XYZ file of C-alpha atoms in Angstrom:
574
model
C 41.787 -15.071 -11.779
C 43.273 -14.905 -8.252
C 43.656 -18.039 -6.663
C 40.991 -17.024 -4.044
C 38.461 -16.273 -6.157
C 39.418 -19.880 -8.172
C 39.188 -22.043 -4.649
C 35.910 -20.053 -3.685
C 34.357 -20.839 -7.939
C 35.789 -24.481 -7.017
C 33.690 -24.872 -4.030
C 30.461 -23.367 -5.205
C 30.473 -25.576 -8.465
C 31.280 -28.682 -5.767
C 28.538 -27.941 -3.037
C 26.230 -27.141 -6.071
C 26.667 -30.282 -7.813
C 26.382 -31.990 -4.165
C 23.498 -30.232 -3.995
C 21.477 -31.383 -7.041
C 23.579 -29.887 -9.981
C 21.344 -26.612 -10.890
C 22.585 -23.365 -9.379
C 19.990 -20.551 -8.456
C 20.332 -17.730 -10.541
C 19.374 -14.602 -8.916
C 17.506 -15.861 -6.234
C 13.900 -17.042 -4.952
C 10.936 -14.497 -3.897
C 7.868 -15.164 -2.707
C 3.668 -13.569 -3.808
C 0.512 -14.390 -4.648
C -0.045 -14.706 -1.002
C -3.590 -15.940 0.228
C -4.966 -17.026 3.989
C -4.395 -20.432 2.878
C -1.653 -20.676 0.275
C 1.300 -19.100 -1.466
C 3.792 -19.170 -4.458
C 7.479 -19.141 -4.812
C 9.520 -18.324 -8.160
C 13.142 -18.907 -8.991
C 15.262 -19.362 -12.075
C 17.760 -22.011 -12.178
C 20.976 -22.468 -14.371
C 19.841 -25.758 -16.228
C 16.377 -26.578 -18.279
C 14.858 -29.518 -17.514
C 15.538 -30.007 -13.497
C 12.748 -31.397 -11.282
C 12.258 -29.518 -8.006
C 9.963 -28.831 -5.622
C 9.390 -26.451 -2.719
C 9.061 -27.549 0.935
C 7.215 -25.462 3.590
C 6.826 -25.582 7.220
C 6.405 -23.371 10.164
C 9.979 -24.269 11.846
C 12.922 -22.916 10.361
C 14.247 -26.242 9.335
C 11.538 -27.359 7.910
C 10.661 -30.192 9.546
C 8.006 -31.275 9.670
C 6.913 -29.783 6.467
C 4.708 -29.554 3.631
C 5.134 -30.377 -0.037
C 4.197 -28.597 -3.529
C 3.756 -30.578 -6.483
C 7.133 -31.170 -8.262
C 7.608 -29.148 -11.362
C 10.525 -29.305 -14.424
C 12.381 -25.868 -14.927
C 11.445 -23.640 -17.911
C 13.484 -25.439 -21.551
C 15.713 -23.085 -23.680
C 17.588 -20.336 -21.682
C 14.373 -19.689 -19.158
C 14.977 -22.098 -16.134
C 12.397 -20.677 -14.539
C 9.877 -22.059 -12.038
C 7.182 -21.240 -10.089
C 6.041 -23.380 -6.695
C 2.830 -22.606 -5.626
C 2.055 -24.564 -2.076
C -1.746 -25.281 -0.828
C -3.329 -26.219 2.721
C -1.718 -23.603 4.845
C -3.060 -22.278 7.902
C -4.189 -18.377 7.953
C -2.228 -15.531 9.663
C 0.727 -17.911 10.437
C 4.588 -17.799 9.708
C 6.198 -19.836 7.124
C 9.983 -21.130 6.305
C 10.443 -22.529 2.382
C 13.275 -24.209 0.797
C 13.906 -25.643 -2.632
C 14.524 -29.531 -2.936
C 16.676 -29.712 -6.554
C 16.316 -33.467 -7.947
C 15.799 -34.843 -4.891
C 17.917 -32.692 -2.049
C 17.131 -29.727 -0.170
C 19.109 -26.770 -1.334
C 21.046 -25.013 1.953
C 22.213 -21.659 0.142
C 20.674 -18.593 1.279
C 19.302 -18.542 -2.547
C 16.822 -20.981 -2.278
C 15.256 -20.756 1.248
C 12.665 -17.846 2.713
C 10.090 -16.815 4.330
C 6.519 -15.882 4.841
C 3.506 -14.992 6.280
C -0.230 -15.870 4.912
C -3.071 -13.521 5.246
C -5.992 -12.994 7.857
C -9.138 -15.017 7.019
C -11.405 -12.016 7.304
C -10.675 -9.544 10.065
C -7.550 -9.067 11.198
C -4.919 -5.629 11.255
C -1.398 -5.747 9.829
C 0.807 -3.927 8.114
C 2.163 -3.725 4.718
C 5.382 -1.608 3.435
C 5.291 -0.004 -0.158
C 7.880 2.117 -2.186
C 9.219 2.698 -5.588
C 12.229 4.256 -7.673
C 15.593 1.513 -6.505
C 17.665 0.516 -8.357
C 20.324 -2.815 -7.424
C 23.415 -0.301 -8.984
C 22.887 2.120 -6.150
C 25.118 2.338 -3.507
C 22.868 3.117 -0.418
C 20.672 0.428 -0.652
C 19.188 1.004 3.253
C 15.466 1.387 2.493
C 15.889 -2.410 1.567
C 17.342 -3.505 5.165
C 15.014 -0.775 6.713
C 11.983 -2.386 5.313
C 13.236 -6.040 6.362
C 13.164 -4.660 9.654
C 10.489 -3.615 9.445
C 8.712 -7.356 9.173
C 5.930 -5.815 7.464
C 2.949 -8.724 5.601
C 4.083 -7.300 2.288
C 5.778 -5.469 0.626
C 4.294 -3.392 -2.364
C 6.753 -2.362 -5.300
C 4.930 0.692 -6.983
C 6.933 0.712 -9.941
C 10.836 1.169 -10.975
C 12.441 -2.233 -9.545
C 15.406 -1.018 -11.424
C 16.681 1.332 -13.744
C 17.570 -0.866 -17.038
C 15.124 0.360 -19.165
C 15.296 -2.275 -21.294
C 13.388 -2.204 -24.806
C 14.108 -4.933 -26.435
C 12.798 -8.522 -27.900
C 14.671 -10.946 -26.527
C 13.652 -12.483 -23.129
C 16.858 -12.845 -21.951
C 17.653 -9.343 -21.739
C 14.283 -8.893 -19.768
C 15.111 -11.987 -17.637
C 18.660 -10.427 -16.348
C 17.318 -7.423 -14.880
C 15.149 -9.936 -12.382
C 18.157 -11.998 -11.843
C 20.729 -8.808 -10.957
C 17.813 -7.464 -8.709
C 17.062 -11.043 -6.879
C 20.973 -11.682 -6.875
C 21.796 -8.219 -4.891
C 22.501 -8.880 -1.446
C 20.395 -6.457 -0.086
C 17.716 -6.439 -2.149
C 17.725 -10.347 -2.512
C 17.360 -10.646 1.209
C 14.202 -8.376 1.035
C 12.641 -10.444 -1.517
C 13.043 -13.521 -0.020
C 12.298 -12.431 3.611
C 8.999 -10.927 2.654
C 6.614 -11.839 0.120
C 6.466 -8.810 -2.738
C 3.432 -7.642 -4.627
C 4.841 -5.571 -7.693
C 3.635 -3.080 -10.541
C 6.099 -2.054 -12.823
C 6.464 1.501 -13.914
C 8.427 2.809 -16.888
C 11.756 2.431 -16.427
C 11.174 -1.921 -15.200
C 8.671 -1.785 -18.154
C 10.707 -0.690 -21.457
C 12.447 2.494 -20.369
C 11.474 6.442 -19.874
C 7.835 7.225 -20.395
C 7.424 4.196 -22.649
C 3.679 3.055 -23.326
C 2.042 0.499 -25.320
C 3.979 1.688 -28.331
C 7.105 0.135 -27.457
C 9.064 -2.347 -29.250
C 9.500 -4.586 -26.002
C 5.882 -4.689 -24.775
C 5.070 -7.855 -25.373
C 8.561 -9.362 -24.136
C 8.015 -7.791 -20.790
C 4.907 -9.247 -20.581
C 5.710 -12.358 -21.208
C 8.648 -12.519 -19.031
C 6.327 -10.491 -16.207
C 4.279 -13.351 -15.858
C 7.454 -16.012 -16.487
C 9.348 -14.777 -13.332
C 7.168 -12.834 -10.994
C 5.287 -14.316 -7.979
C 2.194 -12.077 -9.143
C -1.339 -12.755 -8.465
C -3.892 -13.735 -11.332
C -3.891 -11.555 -13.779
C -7.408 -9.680 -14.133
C -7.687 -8.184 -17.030
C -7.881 -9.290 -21.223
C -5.870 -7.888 -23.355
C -2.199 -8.462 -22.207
C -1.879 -5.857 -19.460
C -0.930 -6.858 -15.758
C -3.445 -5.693 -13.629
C -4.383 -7.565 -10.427
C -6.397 -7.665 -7.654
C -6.369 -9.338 -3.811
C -7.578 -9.200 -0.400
C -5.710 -8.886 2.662
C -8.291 -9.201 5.601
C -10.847 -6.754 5.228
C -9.075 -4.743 2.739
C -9.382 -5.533 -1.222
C -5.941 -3.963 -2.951
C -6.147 -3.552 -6.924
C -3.039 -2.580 -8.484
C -3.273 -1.215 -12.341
C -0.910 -1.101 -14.686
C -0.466 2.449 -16.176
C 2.125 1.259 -18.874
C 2.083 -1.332 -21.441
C -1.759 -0.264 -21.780
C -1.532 3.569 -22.519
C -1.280 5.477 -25.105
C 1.510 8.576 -25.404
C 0.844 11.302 -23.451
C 0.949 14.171 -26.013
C -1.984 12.916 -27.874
C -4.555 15.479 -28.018
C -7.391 14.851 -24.882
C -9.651 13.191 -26.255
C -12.421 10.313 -24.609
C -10.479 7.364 -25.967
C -7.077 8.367 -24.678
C -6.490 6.363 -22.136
C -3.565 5.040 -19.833
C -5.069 1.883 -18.589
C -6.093 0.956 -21.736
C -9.843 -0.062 -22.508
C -9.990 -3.531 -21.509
C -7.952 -2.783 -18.079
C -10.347 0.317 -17.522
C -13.465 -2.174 -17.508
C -11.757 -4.606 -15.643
C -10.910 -2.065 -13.194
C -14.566 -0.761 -12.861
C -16.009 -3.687 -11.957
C -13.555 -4.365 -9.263
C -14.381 -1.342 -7.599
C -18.609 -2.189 -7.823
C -17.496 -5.910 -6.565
C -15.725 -4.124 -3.719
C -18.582 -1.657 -2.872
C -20.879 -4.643 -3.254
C -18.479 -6.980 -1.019
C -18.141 -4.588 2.071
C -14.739 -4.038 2.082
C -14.217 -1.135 4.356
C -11.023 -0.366 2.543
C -10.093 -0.401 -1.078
C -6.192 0.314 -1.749
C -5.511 1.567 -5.478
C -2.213 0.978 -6.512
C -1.496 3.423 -9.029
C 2.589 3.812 -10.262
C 2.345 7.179 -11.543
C 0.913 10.354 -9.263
C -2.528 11.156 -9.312
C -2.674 14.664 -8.578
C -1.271 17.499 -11.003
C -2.514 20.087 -13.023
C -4.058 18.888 -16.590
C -0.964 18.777 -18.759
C -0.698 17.229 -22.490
C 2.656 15.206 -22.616
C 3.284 15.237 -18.583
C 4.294 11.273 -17.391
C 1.516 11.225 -15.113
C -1.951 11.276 -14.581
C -2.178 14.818 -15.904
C -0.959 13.824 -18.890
C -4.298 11.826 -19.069
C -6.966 14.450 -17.431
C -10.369 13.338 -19.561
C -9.499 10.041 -18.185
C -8.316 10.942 -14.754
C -12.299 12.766 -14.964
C -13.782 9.663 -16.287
C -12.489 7.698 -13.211
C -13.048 10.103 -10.575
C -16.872 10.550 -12.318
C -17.234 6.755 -11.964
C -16.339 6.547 -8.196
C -18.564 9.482 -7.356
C -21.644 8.335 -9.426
C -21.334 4.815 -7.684
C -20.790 6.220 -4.232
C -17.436 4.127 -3.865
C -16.207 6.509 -0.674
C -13.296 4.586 0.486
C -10.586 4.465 -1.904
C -6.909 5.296 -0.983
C -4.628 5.839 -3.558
C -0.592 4.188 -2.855
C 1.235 5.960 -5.563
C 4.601 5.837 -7.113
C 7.066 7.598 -9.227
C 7.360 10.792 -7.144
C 11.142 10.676 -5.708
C 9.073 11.611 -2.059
C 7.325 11.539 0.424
C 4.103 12.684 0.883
C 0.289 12.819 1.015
C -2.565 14.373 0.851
C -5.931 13.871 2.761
C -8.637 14.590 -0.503
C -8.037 18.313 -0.111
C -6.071 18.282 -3.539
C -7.397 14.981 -5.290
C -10.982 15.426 -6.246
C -10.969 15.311 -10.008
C -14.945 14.810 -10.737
C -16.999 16.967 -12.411
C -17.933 19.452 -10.044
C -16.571 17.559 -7.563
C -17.454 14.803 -5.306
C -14.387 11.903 -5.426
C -11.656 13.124 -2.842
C -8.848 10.144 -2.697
C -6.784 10.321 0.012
C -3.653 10.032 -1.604
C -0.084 8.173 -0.141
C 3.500 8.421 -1.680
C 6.356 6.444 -0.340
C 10.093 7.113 -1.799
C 12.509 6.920 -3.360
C 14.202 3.863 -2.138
C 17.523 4.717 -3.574
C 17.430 6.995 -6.237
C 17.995 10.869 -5.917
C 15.161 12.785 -4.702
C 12.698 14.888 -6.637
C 9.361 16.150 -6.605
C 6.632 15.224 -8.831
C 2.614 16.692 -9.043
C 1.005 18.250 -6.102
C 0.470 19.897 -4.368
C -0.081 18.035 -1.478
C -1.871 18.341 2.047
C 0.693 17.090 4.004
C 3.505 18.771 1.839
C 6.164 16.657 0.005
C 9.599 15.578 1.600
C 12.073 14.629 -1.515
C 14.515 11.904 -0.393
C 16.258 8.798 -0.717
C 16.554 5.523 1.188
C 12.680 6.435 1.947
C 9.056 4.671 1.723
C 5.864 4.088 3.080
C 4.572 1.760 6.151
C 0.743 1.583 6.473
C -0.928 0.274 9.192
C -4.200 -0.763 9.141
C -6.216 -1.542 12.367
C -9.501 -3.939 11.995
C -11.250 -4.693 15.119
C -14.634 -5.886 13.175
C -16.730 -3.060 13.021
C -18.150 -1.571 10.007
C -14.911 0.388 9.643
C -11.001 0.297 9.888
C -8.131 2.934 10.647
C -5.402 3.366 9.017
C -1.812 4.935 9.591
C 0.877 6.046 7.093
C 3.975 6.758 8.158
C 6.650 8.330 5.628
C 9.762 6.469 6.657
C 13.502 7.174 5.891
C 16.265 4.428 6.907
C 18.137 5.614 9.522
C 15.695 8.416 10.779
C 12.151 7.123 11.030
C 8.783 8.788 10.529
C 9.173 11.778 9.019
C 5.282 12.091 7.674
C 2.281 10.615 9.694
C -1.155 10.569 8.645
C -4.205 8.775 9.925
C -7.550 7.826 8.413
C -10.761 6.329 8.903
C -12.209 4.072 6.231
C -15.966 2.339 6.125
C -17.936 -0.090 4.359
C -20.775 2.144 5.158
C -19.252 5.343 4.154
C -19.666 3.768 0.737
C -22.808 3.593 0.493
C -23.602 6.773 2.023
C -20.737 9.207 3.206
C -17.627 10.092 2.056
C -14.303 9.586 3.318
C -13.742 10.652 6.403
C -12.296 14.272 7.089
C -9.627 14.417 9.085
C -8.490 17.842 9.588
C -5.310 17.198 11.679
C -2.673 15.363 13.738
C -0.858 18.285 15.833
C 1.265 18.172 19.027
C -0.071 20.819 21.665
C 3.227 21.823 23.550
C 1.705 23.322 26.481
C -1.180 23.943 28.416
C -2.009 27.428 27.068
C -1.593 25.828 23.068
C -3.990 24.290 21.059
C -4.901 23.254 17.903
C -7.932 25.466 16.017
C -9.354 23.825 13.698
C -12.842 24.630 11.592
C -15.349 23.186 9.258
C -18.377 24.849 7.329
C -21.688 23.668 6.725
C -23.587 24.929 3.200
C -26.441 24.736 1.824
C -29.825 25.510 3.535
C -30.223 23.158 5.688
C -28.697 21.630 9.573
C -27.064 18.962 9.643
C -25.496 16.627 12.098
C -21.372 15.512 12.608
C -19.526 13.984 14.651
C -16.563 15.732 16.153
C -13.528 13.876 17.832
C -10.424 15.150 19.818
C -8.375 11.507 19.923
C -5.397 11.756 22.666
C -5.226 8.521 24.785
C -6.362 6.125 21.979
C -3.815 7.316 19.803
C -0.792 5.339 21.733
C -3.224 2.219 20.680
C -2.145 3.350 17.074
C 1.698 3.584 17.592
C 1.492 7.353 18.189
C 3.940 7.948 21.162
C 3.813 10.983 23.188
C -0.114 11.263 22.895
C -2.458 13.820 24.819
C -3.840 11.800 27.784
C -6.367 14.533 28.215
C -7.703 16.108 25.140
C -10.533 18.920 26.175
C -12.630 19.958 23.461
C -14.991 23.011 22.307
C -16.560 23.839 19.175
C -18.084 27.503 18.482
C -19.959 28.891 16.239
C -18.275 32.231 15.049
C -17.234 32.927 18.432
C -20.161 31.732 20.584
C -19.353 28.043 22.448
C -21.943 25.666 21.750
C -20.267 22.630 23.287
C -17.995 21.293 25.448
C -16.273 17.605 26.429
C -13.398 15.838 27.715
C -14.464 12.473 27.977
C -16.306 10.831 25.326
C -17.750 8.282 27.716
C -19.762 11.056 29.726
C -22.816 12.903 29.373
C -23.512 16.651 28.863
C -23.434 16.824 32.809
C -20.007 15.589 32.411
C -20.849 12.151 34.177
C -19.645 9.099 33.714
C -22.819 7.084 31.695
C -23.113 3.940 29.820
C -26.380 5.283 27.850
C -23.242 8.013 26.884
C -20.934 5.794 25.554
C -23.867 3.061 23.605
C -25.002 6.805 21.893
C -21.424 7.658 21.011
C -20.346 4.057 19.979
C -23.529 4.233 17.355
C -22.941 7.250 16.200
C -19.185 6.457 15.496
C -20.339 3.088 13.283
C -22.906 5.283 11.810
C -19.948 7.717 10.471
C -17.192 4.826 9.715
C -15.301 5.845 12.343
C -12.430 3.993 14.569
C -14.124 2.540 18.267
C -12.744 4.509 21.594
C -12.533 1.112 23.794
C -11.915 2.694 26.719
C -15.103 3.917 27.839
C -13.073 6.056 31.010
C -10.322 7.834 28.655
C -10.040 11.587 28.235
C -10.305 11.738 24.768
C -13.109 13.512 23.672
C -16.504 13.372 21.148
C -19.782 15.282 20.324
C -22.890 15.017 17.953
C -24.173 17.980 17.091
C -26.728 19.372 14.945
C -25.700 22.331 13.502
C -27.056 25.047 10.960
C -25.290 26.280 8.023
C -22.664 28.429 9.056
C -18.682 28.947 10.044
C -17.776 26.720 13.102
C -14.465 26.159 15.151
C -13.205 23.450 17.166
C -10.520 23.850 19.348
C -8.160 21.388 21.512
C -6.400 21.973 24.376
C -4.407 19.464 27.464
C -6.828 19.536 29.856
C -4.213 18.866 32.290
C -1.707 20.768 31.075
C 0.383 17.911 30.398
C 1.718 17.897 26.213
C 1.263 15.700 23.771
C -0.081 14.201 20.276
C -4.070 15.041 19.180
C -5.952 13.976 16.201
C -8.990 16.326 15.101
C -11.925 14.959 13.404
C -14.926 16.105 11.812
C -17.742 13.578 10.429
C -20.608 13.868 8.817
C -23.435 11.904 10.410
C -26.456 9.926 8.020
């Protein structure tokens, strides 16, 4: 040992036992975040240690607030969880770690924050999957941090131990090497983490409920994670929360399911049978709560061709049917899928995800990765295409001004280089009940004043019906969207007769300026779950029409010739 490296062991042991004896192993990370509370875990060198966690809204924590004090775990454990009570909603917290008696100063023991909106309110949250602390470009991690996003959602593959073993303790390193890496430590304590393991975090490769170390990771699961309650009986670690107007319900697709090369059958399943109840119901208590948005975090991709043995859904297609029946026959229209695995980007808008019986249950469908491993491709195919990479995952943004829908926004990040996908949504309480998921048929840049963007939509069946059609320019620089259309001029045909006109959703069909115009349009865009124009003057445009089966065409030009950013919509009215 170098005499360096012996002064610098010296004075850690020194300021540690200064500091209340116990040394943090790995580090502290913060979940289970609510409007009004919060929990911290940690793991400390020595059994048997009081602490306690102190919170406040300055950064040195004074004044503060105090969680009940709690002994660290006995035998080789010393873990601890914190959990603190009595916060105030949507507001920024600092937490430290008192250690028999004295505040701890290292960066290992102090973080941060943020609790949840009480009811509406828009945020963000980041998600990825597929990192690994043994990587050497670890700049999703600092990327996301950056990002300052409410939370952060680990879809699966903290690391890349696979581990499948008995003892705890090998279970219990793999949390302290990923806490204890400086940039992924940093992360975890500077934003709280909502996490569902995948395979190689669970017990290695395409391991299921088969393997040797299920039970261990369980247990040690619930031992160091800040997790929310678990939901379901029968071991797995399937959760659900709110956030706002949003109810998220993450499933886990591992220590639950059965091997993928079984023979299809109506009792192979990947969530396992209690998790696939509990997971039922929480969509019917989400329908039946209002929640304009449900997120499903799923680790493994949704969309692939039915294949026995393939590590995905596909490798479970009478239950991916079963699922997709379920949310059709209950009219639960507002699911969005954040998946994992896939070593991409990408996502697709329901075009490719509709797995019920004859069809009715488009998901839209989000990837974000890989945060450092290499990149791949996985399912499809995909609306929006796929973009393999590392040092990449997903920001989405959801915007809740109180209506009976929100918007959302995903943007396909890489460190470094910024959005390389975008895709925007509508999502409604009411389109659960009686519409699905709205279509969007495109975000496009028109680069001049003779392009546009063509898009088209057909109506079946025998009989008219009405939509709403939106050209969104101006209002999209309300979303983050820079560079956006200020004038968006619409037309719709039918085969290649025009049958309407606007630019200006705010006037009438004599193209003036009318408040009965914009109460008619601001109905019929509740009525469809759509986003509110506020800005009853701005040149972005939107019609309801009633039209008869047939072939129909919208296009979208600058109506002053100036470029920019469109989004093209097409609803269908009740």
């Amino acid at each position: 040992m170098s005499l360096k490296i012996l002064v610098l062991f010296i004075a850690t042991y020194v300021m540690s036992l200064a500091q209340g004896g116990a040394s943090f192993i790995g580090g502290v990370w913060s979940g289970n975040i609510s409007p009004t509370s919060g929990t911290v875990a940690a793991r400390l060198d020595t059994p048997g240690v009081k602490v306690r966690l102190r919170v406040s809204t300055d950064p040195g924590l004074t004044p503060a607030l105090y969680s009940s004090t709690v002994t660290t775990g006995t035998g080789s454990s010393g873990a601890v969880k914190l959990s603190i009570q009595g916060l105030k909603p949507d507001t920024d917290y600092y937490y430290g770690f008192e250690v028999a008696g004295v505040l701890r100063s290292e960066p290992e023991a102090r973080g941060r924050f943020r609790t949840f909106p009480l009811g509406r309110g828009s945020f963000k949250i980041a998600f990825g999957s597929c990192g690994d602390f043994r990587h050497a470009n670890q700049s999703a991690y600092d990327a996301i941090l950056n990002e300052r996003p409410l939370l952060f959602i680990n879809t699966g593959d903290l690391h890349y131990s696979d581990t499948n073993s008995t003892s705890a303790d090998d279970y219990r390193v793999n949390y302290d090497q990923v806490l204890g890496h400086a940039n992924q430590g940093a992360l975890y304590r500077g934003v709280p983490v909502a996490y569902m393991w995948d395979d190689h975090d669970f017990c290695g490769n395409d391991t299921n409920t088969t393997a040797i170390g299920r039970d261990t990771a369980r247990a040690v699961y619930r031992e160091r994670v800040p997790h929310y309650p678990i939901g379901p009986t029968g071991g797995t670690i399937g959760q659900a929360f709110t956030i706002g107007r949003v109810r998220i319900i993450m499933t886990d697709l591992r220590s639950g399911s059965v091997s993928t090369s079984l023979k299809e059958s109506a009792s192979k399943t990947r969530l396992g049978t209690a998790q696939k109840a509990w997971f039922k119901q929480e969509l019917i208590n989400a329908r039946d709560s209002g929640f304009p948005l449900v997120l499903w975090v799923s680790s493994d991709p949704w969309i692939a061709p039915a294949a026995l043995g393939d590590d995905s859904w596909a490798g479970h297609a009478t239950e991916r049917i079963e699922i997709a029946d379920f949310i059709r026959d209950n009219r639960i229209r507002n699911v969005v899928m954040l998946s994992g695995d896939m070593h991409g980007l990408a996502f697709d808008d329901g075009t490719n995800s509709d797995y019920a019986t004859g069809g009715g249950a488009p998901l839209i469908v989000l990837h974000g990765a890989a945060l450092s491993s290499d990149p791949s491709s996985k399912g499809g195919p995909y609306s929006g295409g796929v973009l393999p990479g590392s040092q990449q995952y997903g920001i989405l943004e959801v915007y809740d001004n109180g209506g009976p829908s929100v918007a959302g926004r995903f943007l396909g990040m890489k460190a470094g280089e910024g959005a390389k996908l975008t895709h925007i949504f509508s999502s409604s309480a009411d389109a659960a009940k009686d519409l699905a998921l709205v279509n969007i048929s495109t975000l496009a840049r028109i680069n001049s004043a003779d392009d546009s963007l063509i898009s088209g939509f057909v109506i079946s069946g025998g009989k008219s019906r009405n939509v709403l059609v939106r050209a969104i320019g101006p209002t999209l620089e309300a979303f983050g969207v820079s560079g956006a259309l200020t004038d968006a001029r619409m037309a719709v045909f039918q085969s290649d007769r025009l049958i309407a006109t606007n630019e200006g959703w705010g006037r009438g069909s004599d193209g003036v300026q009318s408040s009965d115009a914009v109460v008619q349009m601001t109905a019929a865009f509740d009525r469809a779950g759509a986003f509110r124009l506020l800005d009853e003057s701005s040149r972005d445009s939107a019609l309801v029409l009633a039209v008869e089966p047939g072939a129909y065409t919208v296009q979208v030009k600058s109506g002053n010739g100036v470029p920019g950013m469109t989004l093209l919509e097409v609803y269908d009215l009740p």
